[in-house]
Structure formats: structure tokens, C-alpha cells
CSV table of N, CA and C in Angstrom, one decimal:
chain,number,residue,atom,x,y,z
A,1,UNK,N,-12.8,111.4,-42.5
A,1,UNK,CA,-11.9,110.3,-42.9
A,1,UNK,C,-12.4,109.7,-44.2
A,2,UNK,N,-11.6,109.6,-45.2
A,2,UNK,CA,-12.0,109.0,-46.5
A,2,UNK,C,-12.0,107.5,-46.4
A,3,UNK,N,-12.5,106.9,-47.4
A,3,UNK,CA,-12.6,105.4,-47.4
A,3,UNK,C,-11.2,104.8,-47.5
A,4,UNK,N,-10.3,105.5,-48.3
A,4,UNK,CA,-8.9,104.9,-48.4
A,4,UNK,C,-8.2,105.0,-47.1
A,5,UNK,N,-8.4,106.1,-46.4
A,5,UNK,CA,-7.7,106.2,-45.1
A,5,UNK,C,-8.3,105.1,-44.1
A,6,UNK,N,-9.6,104.9,-44.2
A,6,UNK,CA,-10.2,103.9,-43.3
A,6,UNK,C,-9.7,102.5,-43.6
A,7,UNK,N,-9.5,102.2,-44.9
A,7,UNK,CA,-8.9,100.9,-45.3
A,7,UNK,C,-7.5,100.7,-44.8
A,8,UNK,N,-6.7,101.8,-44.9
A,8,UNK,CA,-5.3,101.7,-44.4
A,8,UNK,C,-5.3,101.5,-42.9
A,9,UNK,N,-6.2,102.2,-42.2
A,9,UNK,CA,-6.2,102.1,-40.7
A,9,UNK,C,-6.7,100.7,-40.4
A,10,UNK,N,-7.6,100.1,-41.1
A,10,UNK,CA,-8.1,98.7,-40.8
A,10,UNK,C,-7.0,97.7,-41.1
A,11,UNK,N,-6.2,97.9,-42.2
A,11,UNK,CA,-5.1,97.0,-42.5
A,11,UNK,C,-4.0,97.1,-41.5
A,12,UNK,N,-3.7,98.3,-41.0
A,12,UNK,CA,-2.7,98.4,-39.9
A,12,UNK,C,-3.2,97.7,-38.6
A,13,UNK,N,-4.5,97.8,-38.3
A,13,UNK,CA,-5.0,97.2,-37.1
A,13,UNK,C,-4.9,95.7,-37.2
A,14,UNK,N,-5.3,95.1,-38.4
A,14,UNK,CA,-5.2,93.7,-38.5
A,14,UNK,C,-3.8,93.2,-38.5
A,15,UNK,N,-2.8,93.9,-39.0
A,15,UNK,CA,-1.4,93.5,-39.0
A,15,UNK,C,-0.8,93.7,-37.6
A,16,UNK,N,-1.3,94.6,-36.8
A,16,UNK,CA,-0.6,94.9,-35.6
A,16,UNK,C,-1.2,94.0,-34.4
A,17,UNK,N,-2.4,93.4,-34.7
A,17,UNK,CA,-3.0,92.6,-33.6
A,17,UNK,C,-2.6,91.2,-33.7
A,18,UNK,N,-1.7,90.7,-32.9
A,18,UNK,CA,-1.2,89.4,-33.0
A,18,UNK,C,-2.2,88.4,-32.4
A,19,UNK,N,-2.1,87.2,-32.9
A,19,UNK,CA,-3.0,86.1,-32.4
A,19,UNK,C,-4.4,86.1,-32.8
A,20,UNK,N,-4.7,86.6,-34.0
A,20,UNK,CA,-6.1,86.6,-34.4
A,20,UNK,C,-6.4,85.4,-35.2
A,21,UNK,N,-5.5,84.5,-35.5
A,21,UNK,CA,-5.7,83.3,-36.3
A,21,UNK,C,-5.9,82.2,-35.3
A,22,UNK,N,-7.1,82.0,-34.7
A,22,UNK,CA,-7.3,81.0,-33.7
A,22,UNK,C,-7.3,79.6,-34.3
A,23,UNK,N,-7.7,79.3,-35.5
A,23,UNK,CA,-7.6,77.9,-36.0
A,23,UNK,C,-6.1,77.4,-36.1
A,24,UNK,N,-5.2,78.3,-36.4
A,24,UNK,CA,-3.8,77.9,-36.4
A,24,UNK,C,-3.3,77.5,-35.0
A,25,UNK,N,-3.8,78.2,-34.0
A,25,UNK,CA,-3.4,77.8,-32.6
A,25,UNK,C,-4.1,76.4,-32.3
A,26,UNK,N,-5.3,76.3,-32.7
A,26,UNK,CA,-6.1,75.0,-32.4
A,26,UNK,C,-5.4,73.8,-33.1
A,27,UNK,N,-4.9,74.1,-34.3
A,27,UNK,CA,-4.2,73.0,-35.1
A,27,UNK,C,-2.9,72.6,-34.4
A,28,UNK,N,-2.1,73.5,-33.9
A,28,UNK,CA,-0.9,73.2,-33.2
A,28,UNK,C,-1.2,72.5,-31.9
A,29,UNK,N,-2.3,73.0,-31.2
A,29,UNK,CA,-2.7,72.4,-29.9
A,29,UNK,C,-3.1,70.9,-30.1
A,30,UNK,N,-3.9,70.6,-31.1
A,30,UNK,CA,-4.4,69.2,-31.3
A,30,UNK,C,-3.2,68.3,-31.8
A,31,UNK,N,-2.3,68.9,-32.5
A,31,UNK,CA,-1.1,68.1,-32.9
A,31,UNK,C,-0.3,67.7,-31.7
A,32,UNK,N,-0.1,68.6,-30.8
A,32,UNK,CA,0.6,68.3,-29.5
A,32,UNK,C,-0.2,67.3,-28.7
A,33,UNK,N,-1.5,67.5,-28.6
A,33,UNK,CA,-2.3,66.5,-27.9
A,33,UNK,C,-2.2,65.1,-28.4
A,34,UNK,N,-2.1,65.0,-29.7
A,34,UNK,CA,-1.9,63.7,-30.4
A,34,UNK,C,-0.6,63.0,-30.0
A,35,UNK,N,0.4,63.8,-30.0
A,35,UNK,CA,1.7,63.3,-29.6
A,35,UNK,C,1.8,63.0,-28.1
A,36,UNK,N,1.1,63.7,-27.3
A,36,UNK,CA,1.0,63.4,-25.9
A,36,UNK,C,0.2,62.1,-25.6
A,37,UNK,N,-0.8,61.9,-26.5
A,37,UNK,CA,-1.5,60.6,-26.4
A,37,UNK,C,-0.6,59.4,-26.7
A,38,UNK,N,0.2,59.6,-27.7
A,38,UNK,CA,1.1,58.5,-28.0
A,38,UNK,C,2.2,58.4,-27.0
A,39,UNK,N,2.6,59.5,-26.4
A,39,UNK,CA,3.6,59.5,-25.3
A,39,UNK,C,3.3,58.7,-24.1
A,40,UNK,N,2.0,58.5,-23.9
A,40,UNK,CA,1.5,57.7,-22.8
A,40,UNK,C,2.0,56.2,-22.9
A,41,UNK,N,2.4,55.8,-24.0
A,41,UNK,CA,2.9,54.4,-24.2
A,41,UNK,C,4.3,54.3,-23.4
A,42,UNK,N,5.0,55.4,-23.3
A,42,UNK,CA,6.3,55.4,-22.6
A,42,UNK,C,6.1,55.3,-21.1
A,43,UNK,N,4.9,55.9,-20.6
A,43,UNK,CA,4.6,55.8,-19.2
A,43,UNK,C,4.0,54.5,-18.7
A,44,UNK,N,3.5,53.8,-19.7
A,44,UNK,CA,2.9,52.5,-19.4
A,44,UNK,C,1.4,52.5,-19.2
A,45,UNK,N,0.8,53.6,-19.0
A,45,UNK,CA,-0.6,53.6,-18.8
A,45,UNK,C,-1.4,53.3,-20.1
A,46,UNK,N,-0.8,53.6,-21.2
A,46,UNK,CA,-1.6,53.3,-22.5
A,46,UNK,C,-1.6,51.8,-22.8
A,47,UNK,N,-0.7,51.1,-22.2
A,47,UNK,CA,-0.7,49.6,-22.5
A,47,UNK,C,-1.9,48.9,-21.9
A,48,UNK,N,-2.7,49.6,-21.0
A,48,UNK,CA,-3.9,49.0,-20.5
A,48,UNK,C,-5.0,48.9,-21.6
A,49,UNK,N,-5.1,49.9,-22.4
A,49,UNK,CA,-6.0,49.9,-23.5
A,49,UNK,C,-5.4,50.7,-24.7
A,50,UNK,N,-4.6,50.1,-25.5
A,50,UNK,CA,-3.9,50.9,-26.5
A,50,UNK,C,-4.8,51.4,-27.6
A,51,UNK,N,-5.9,50.7,-27.9
A,51,UNK,CA,-6.8,51.2,-28.9
A,51,UNK,C,-7.3,52.6,-28.7
A,52,UNK,N,-7.6,52.9,-27.4
A,52,UNK,CA,-8.2,54.2,-27.1
A,52,UNK,C,-7.1,55.3,-27.3
A,53,UNK,N,-5.9,55.1,-26.9
A,53,UNK,CA,-4.9,56.1,-27.0
A,53,UNK,C,-4.5,56.3,-28.5
A,54,UNK,N,-4.4,55.3,-29.3
A,54,UNK,CA,-4.1,55.4,-30.7
A,54,UNK,C,-5.3,56.1,-31.4
A,55,UNK,N,-6.5,55.8,-31.0
A,55,UNK,CA,-7.7,56.4,-31.6
A,55,UNK,C,-7.7,57.9,-31.2
A,56,UNK,N,-7.4,58.2,-30.0
A,56,UNK,CA,-7.3,59.7,-29.6
A,56,UNK,C,-6.3,60.4,-30.4
A,57,UNK,N,-5.1,59.7,-30.7
A,57,UNK,CA,-4.1,60.3,-31.5
A,57,UNK,C,-4.6,60.6,-33.0
A,58,UNK,N,-5.3,59.6,-33.5
A,58,UNK,CA,-5.8,59.7,-34.9
A,58,UNK,C,-6.8,60.9,-35.0
A,59,UNK,N,-7.7,60.9,-34.0
A,59,UNK,CA,-8.7,62.0,-34.0
A,59,UNK,C,-8.1,63.4,-33.8
A,60,UNK,N,-7.0,63.4,-33.0
A,60,UNK,CA,-6.3,64.7,-32.8
A,60,UNK,C,-5.6,65.1,-34.1
A,61,UNK,N,-5.0,64.1,-34.8
A,61,UNK,CA,-4.3,64.4,-36.0
A,61,UNK,C,-5.3,64.9,-37.1
A,62,UNK,N,-6.4,64.3,-37.2
A,62,UNK,CA,-7.4,64.8,-38.2
A,62,UNK,C,-7.9,66.2,-37.8
A,63,UNK,N,-8.1,66.5,-36.6
A,63,UNK,CA,-8.5,67.8,-36.2
A,63,UNK,C,-7.4,68.8,-36.5
A,64,UNK,N,-6.2,68.4,-36.2
A,64,UNK,CA,-5.1,69.3,-36.5
A,64,UNK,C,-4.9,69.6,-38.0
A,65,UNK,N,-5.2,68.6,-38.8
A,65,UNK,CA,-5.0,68.8,-40.3
A,65,UNK,C,-6.1,69.8,-40.8
A,66,UNK,N,-7.4,69.5,-40.4
A,66,UNK,CA,-8.5,70.3,-40.8
A,66,UNK,C,-8.4,71.7,-40.3
A,67,UNK,N,-8.1,71.9,-39.0
A,67,UNK,CA,-8.0,73.3,-38.5
A,67,UNK,C,-6.8,74.0,-39.1
A,68,UNK,N,-5.8,73.2,-39.4
A,68,UNK,CA,-4.6,73.8,-40.0
A,68,UNK,C,-4.9,74.4,-41.4
A,69,UNK,N,-5.6,73.7,-42.2
A,69,UNK,CA,-6.0,74.2,-43.5
A,69,UNK,C,-6.9,75.4,-43.3
A,70,UNK,N,-7.8,75.4,-42.4
A,70,UNK,CA,-8.6,76.6,-42.2
A,70,UNK,C,-7.8,77.8,-41.7
A,71,UNK,N,-6.8,77.5,-40.8
A,71,UNK,CA,-5.9,78.5,-40.4
A,71,UNK,C,-5.0,79.1,-41.5
A,72,UNK,N,-4.6,78.2,-42.4
A,72,UNK,CA,-3.8,78.8,-43.5
A,72,UNK,C,-4.6,79.7,-44.4
A,73,UNK,N,-5.9,79.3,-44.6
A,73,UNK,CA,-6.8,80.2,-45.4
A,73,UNK,C,-7.0,81.5,-44.7
A,74,UNK,N,-7.3,81.4,-43.4
A,74,UNK,CA,-7.5,82.6,-42.7
A,74,UNK,C,-6.3,83.5,-42.6
A,75,UNK,N,-5.1,82.8,-42.5
A,75,UNK,CA,-3.9,83.6,-42.4
A,75,UNK,C,-3.6,84.4,-43.7
A,76,UNK,N,-4.1,83.8,-44.8
A,76,UNK,CA,-3.9,84.6,-46.1
A,76,UNK,C,-4.8,85.9,-46.0
A,77,UNK,N,-5.9,85.8,-45.4
A,77,UNK,CA,-6.8,87.0,-45.3
A,77,UNK,C,-6.2,88.0,-44.3
A,78,UNK,N,-5.5,87.5,-43.3
A,78,UNK,CA,-5.0,88.4,-42.2
A,78,UNK,C,-3.6,88.9,-42.5
A,79,UNK,N,-3.1,88.7,-43.7
A,79,UNK,CA,-1.8,89.2,-44.0
A,79,UNK,C,-0.7,88.3,-43.5
A,80,UNK,N,-0.9,87.0,-43.4
A,80,UNK,CA,0.2,86.1,-43.0
A,80,UNK,C,0.2,85.8,-41.5
A,81,UNK,N,-0.7,86.2,-40.7
A,81,UNK,CA,-0.7,86.0,-39.3
A,81,UNK,C,-1.1,84.5,-39.0
A,82,UNK,N,-0.1,83.8,-38.5
A,82,UNK,CA,-0.4,82.4,-38.0
A,82,UNK,C,-0.3,81.4,-39.1
A,83,UNK,N,0.2,81.7,-40.3
A,83,UNK,CA,0.3,80.7,-41.4
A,83,UNK,C,1.4,79.7,-41.1
A,84,UNK,N,2.4,80.1,-40.5
A,84,UNK,CA,3.5,79.2,-40.2
A,84,UNK,C,3.1,78.2,-39.1
A,85,UNK,N,2.3,78.7,-38.1
A,85,UNK,CA,1.8,77.8,-37.0
A,85,UNK,C,0.8,76.8,-37.6
A,86,UNK,N,0.0,77.3,-38.5
A,86,UNK,CA,-1.0,76.4,-39.2
A,86,UNK,C,-0.3,75.3,-40.0
A,87,UNK,N,0.8,75.7,-40.7
A,87,UNK,CA,1.5,74.8,-41.5
A,87,UNK,C,2.2,73.7,-40.6
A,88,UNK,N,2.7,74.2,-39.5
A,88,UNK,CA,3.3,73.2,-38.5
A,88,UNK,C,2.3,72.2,-38.0
A,89,UNK,N,1.1,72.7,-37.7
A,89,UNK,CA,0.0,71.8,-37.3
A,89,UNK,C,-0.4,70.8,-38.4
A,90,UNK,N,-0.4,71.2,-39.6
A,90,UNK,CA,-0.7,70.3,-40.7
A,90,UNK,C,0.3,69.2,-40.9
A,91,UNK,N,1.6,69.7,-40.9
A,91,UNK,CA,2.7,68.7,-41.0
A,91,UNK,C,2.8,67.7,-39.9
A,92,UNK,N,2.6,68.2,-38.7
A,92,UNK,CA,2.7,67.4,-37.5
A,92,UNK,C,1.5,66.4,-37.5
A,93,UNK,N,0.3,66.9,-37.9
A,93,UNK,CA,-0.9,66.0,-38.0
A,93,UNK,C,-0.7,64.9,-39.0
A,94,UNK,N,-0.1,65.2,-40.2
A,94,UNK,CA,0.1,64.1,-41.1
A,94,UNK,C,1.2,63.1,-40.6
A,95,UNK,N,2.2,63.7,-40.0
A,95,UNK,CA,3.2,62.8,-39.4
A,95,UNK,C,2.6,61.9,-38.3
A,96,UNK,N,1.7,62.4,-37.5
A,96,UNK,CA,1.1,61.7,-36.5
A,96,UNK,C,0.2,60.6,-37.1
A,97,UNK,N,-0.5,60.9,-38.2
A,97,UNK,CA,-1.3,59.8,-38.9
A,97,UNK,C,-0.4,58.7,-39.4
A,98,UNK,N,0.8,59.1,-40.0
A,98,UNK,CA,1.7,58.1,-40.5
A,98,UNK,C,2.2,57.2,-39.3
A,99,UNK,N,2.5,57.8,-38.2
A,99,UNK,CA,3.0,57.0,-37.0
A,99,UNK,C,1.9,56.1,-36.6
A,100,UNK,N,0.7,56.5,-36.5
A,100,UNK,CA,-0.5,55.7,-36.1
A,100,UNK,C,-0.7,54.5,-37.1
A,101,UNK,N,-0.5,54.8,-38.4
A,101,UNK,CA,-0.6,53.8,-39.4
A,101,UNK,C,0.5,52.7,-39.2
A,102,UNK,N,1.7,53.2,-38.9
A,102,UNK,CA,2.8,52.2,-38.6
A,102,UNK,C,2.5,51.4,-37.4
A,103,UNK,N,1.9,52.0,-36.3
A,103,UNK,CA,1.5,51.2,-35.1
A,103,UNK,C,0.5,50.2,-35.5
A,104,UNK,N,-0.5,50.6,-36.3
A,104,UNK,CA,-1.5,49.6,-36.7
A,104,UNK,C,-1.0,48.5,-37.5
A,105,UNK,N,0.0,48.8,-38.4
A,105,UNK,CA,0.6,47.7,-39.2
A,105,UNK,C,1.4,46.8,-38.3
A,106,UNK,N,2.1,47.4,-37.3
A,106,UNK,CA,2.9,46.6,-36.4
A,106,UNK,C,2.0,45.6,-35.6
A,107,UNK,N,0.9,46.1,-35.2
A,107,UNK,CA,-0.1,45.3,-34.4
A,107,UNK,C,-0.6,44.2,-35.2
A,108,UNK,N,-0.9,44.5,-36.5
A,108,UNK,CA,-1.4,43.4,-37.4
A,108,UNK,C,-0.3,42.4,-37.6
A,109,UNK,N,0.9,42.8,-37.8
A,109,UNK,CA,2.0,41.9,-38.0
A,109,UNK,C,2.3,41.1,-36.8
A,110,UNK,N,2.1,41.7,-35.6
A,110,UNK,CA,2.3,40.9,-34.3
A,110,UNK,C,1.2,39.8,-34.2
A,111,UNK,N,0.0,40.1,-34.5
A,111,UNK,CA,-1.1,39.1,-34.4
A,111,UNK,C,-0.9,38.0,-35.5
A,112,UNK,N,-0.4,38.4,-36.7
A,112,UNK,CA,-0.2,37.4,-37.7
A,112,UNK,C,1.0,36.5,-37.3
A,113,UNK,N,2.0,37.1,-36.7
A,113,UNK,CA,3.1,36.3,-36.2
A,113,UNK,C,2.7,35.3,-35.1
A,114,UNK,N,1.9,35.8,-34.2
A,114,UNK,CA,1.4,34.9,-33.2
A,114,UNK,C,0.5,33.7,-33.7
A,115,UNK,N,-0.3,34.1,-34.7
A,115,UNK,CA,-1.1,33.1,-35.4
A,115,UNK,C,-0.2,32.0,-36.1
A,116,UNK,N,0.8,32.5,-36.7
A,116,UNK,CA,1.7,31.6,-37.4
A,116,UNK,C,2.4,30.6,-36.4
A,117,UNK,N,2.8,31.2,-35.3
A,117,UNK,CA,3.5,30.4,-34.2
A,117,UNK,C,2.5,29.4,-33.6
A,118,UNK,N,1.3,29.8,-33.4
A,118,UNK,CA,0.3,28.9,-32.8
A,118,UNK,C,0.0,27.8,-33.8
A,119,UNK,N,0.0,28.0,-35.1
A,119,UNK,CA,-0.3,26.9,-36.0
A,119,UNK,C,0.8,25.9,-36.1
A,120,UNK,N,2.0,26.3,-35.8
A,120,UNK,CA,3.2,25.5,-35.9
A,120,UNK,C,3.4,24.6,-34.7
A,121,UNK,N,2.7,24.9,-33.6
A,121,UNK,CA,2.9,24.1,-32.4
A,121,UNK,C,2.2,22.8,-32.5
């Protein structure tokens, strides 16, 4: 078997083996975990200590973004395997960070409003 035939066989093997881009899967998994962490606010359990759940969502979003970029780079080497999944993880991670920033701003506004009301009493 010549080296050219060996390269073609290796390319066919990498293209036919699905699921080799593990960072893309990790990215999507952590993005989903972040949204699940924020989803606990609807069940009521997150209101006991909201800082922990928002912090878990931020850490999950950062992990999703970093592993998504690694997955996009690896997907380029694997012939496109998992690049869409990695892109979804990146976009969902950034959206999750934006939602957490809005939650933080709303909390700061709530505290400022209470302070204003307490000063006027």
C-alpha cells in the first residue's frame, strides 16, 4: 500500500467515524447545564441562594465558550465533524453570559431601588 492510498484510507476513516469531536459535545453539554441552572429559578429552589445558581451558570457558559472554540478548531482538522455543535455551544454560552449580566444588573437595580425607598422614609 503506497503512502497516497494510506492517506486516502485515513481520510475516509476520519470522515466516516462520527462523534470524534468531543470538545464540541462538551460545549453543548455545559451550555445546557448553564440553562438548567438558571431554570431552577422557575422551580423555586434557586431562590434560597441565587448567587450560587447564577455563578454555576456563568462558569458553565465560560466552559461552553472555551470548549466550543477548541471544538471548532478540532472540527476543522476532522473535516467538519462537530463544527455546528461547537458553534451552537459558543452561541448559547455567550447568550447565557448576557442573561447572567442582565440578572446581575437587575439585582443591582433592585438593591438601589430599595436603598432609595429606605432613604425617603
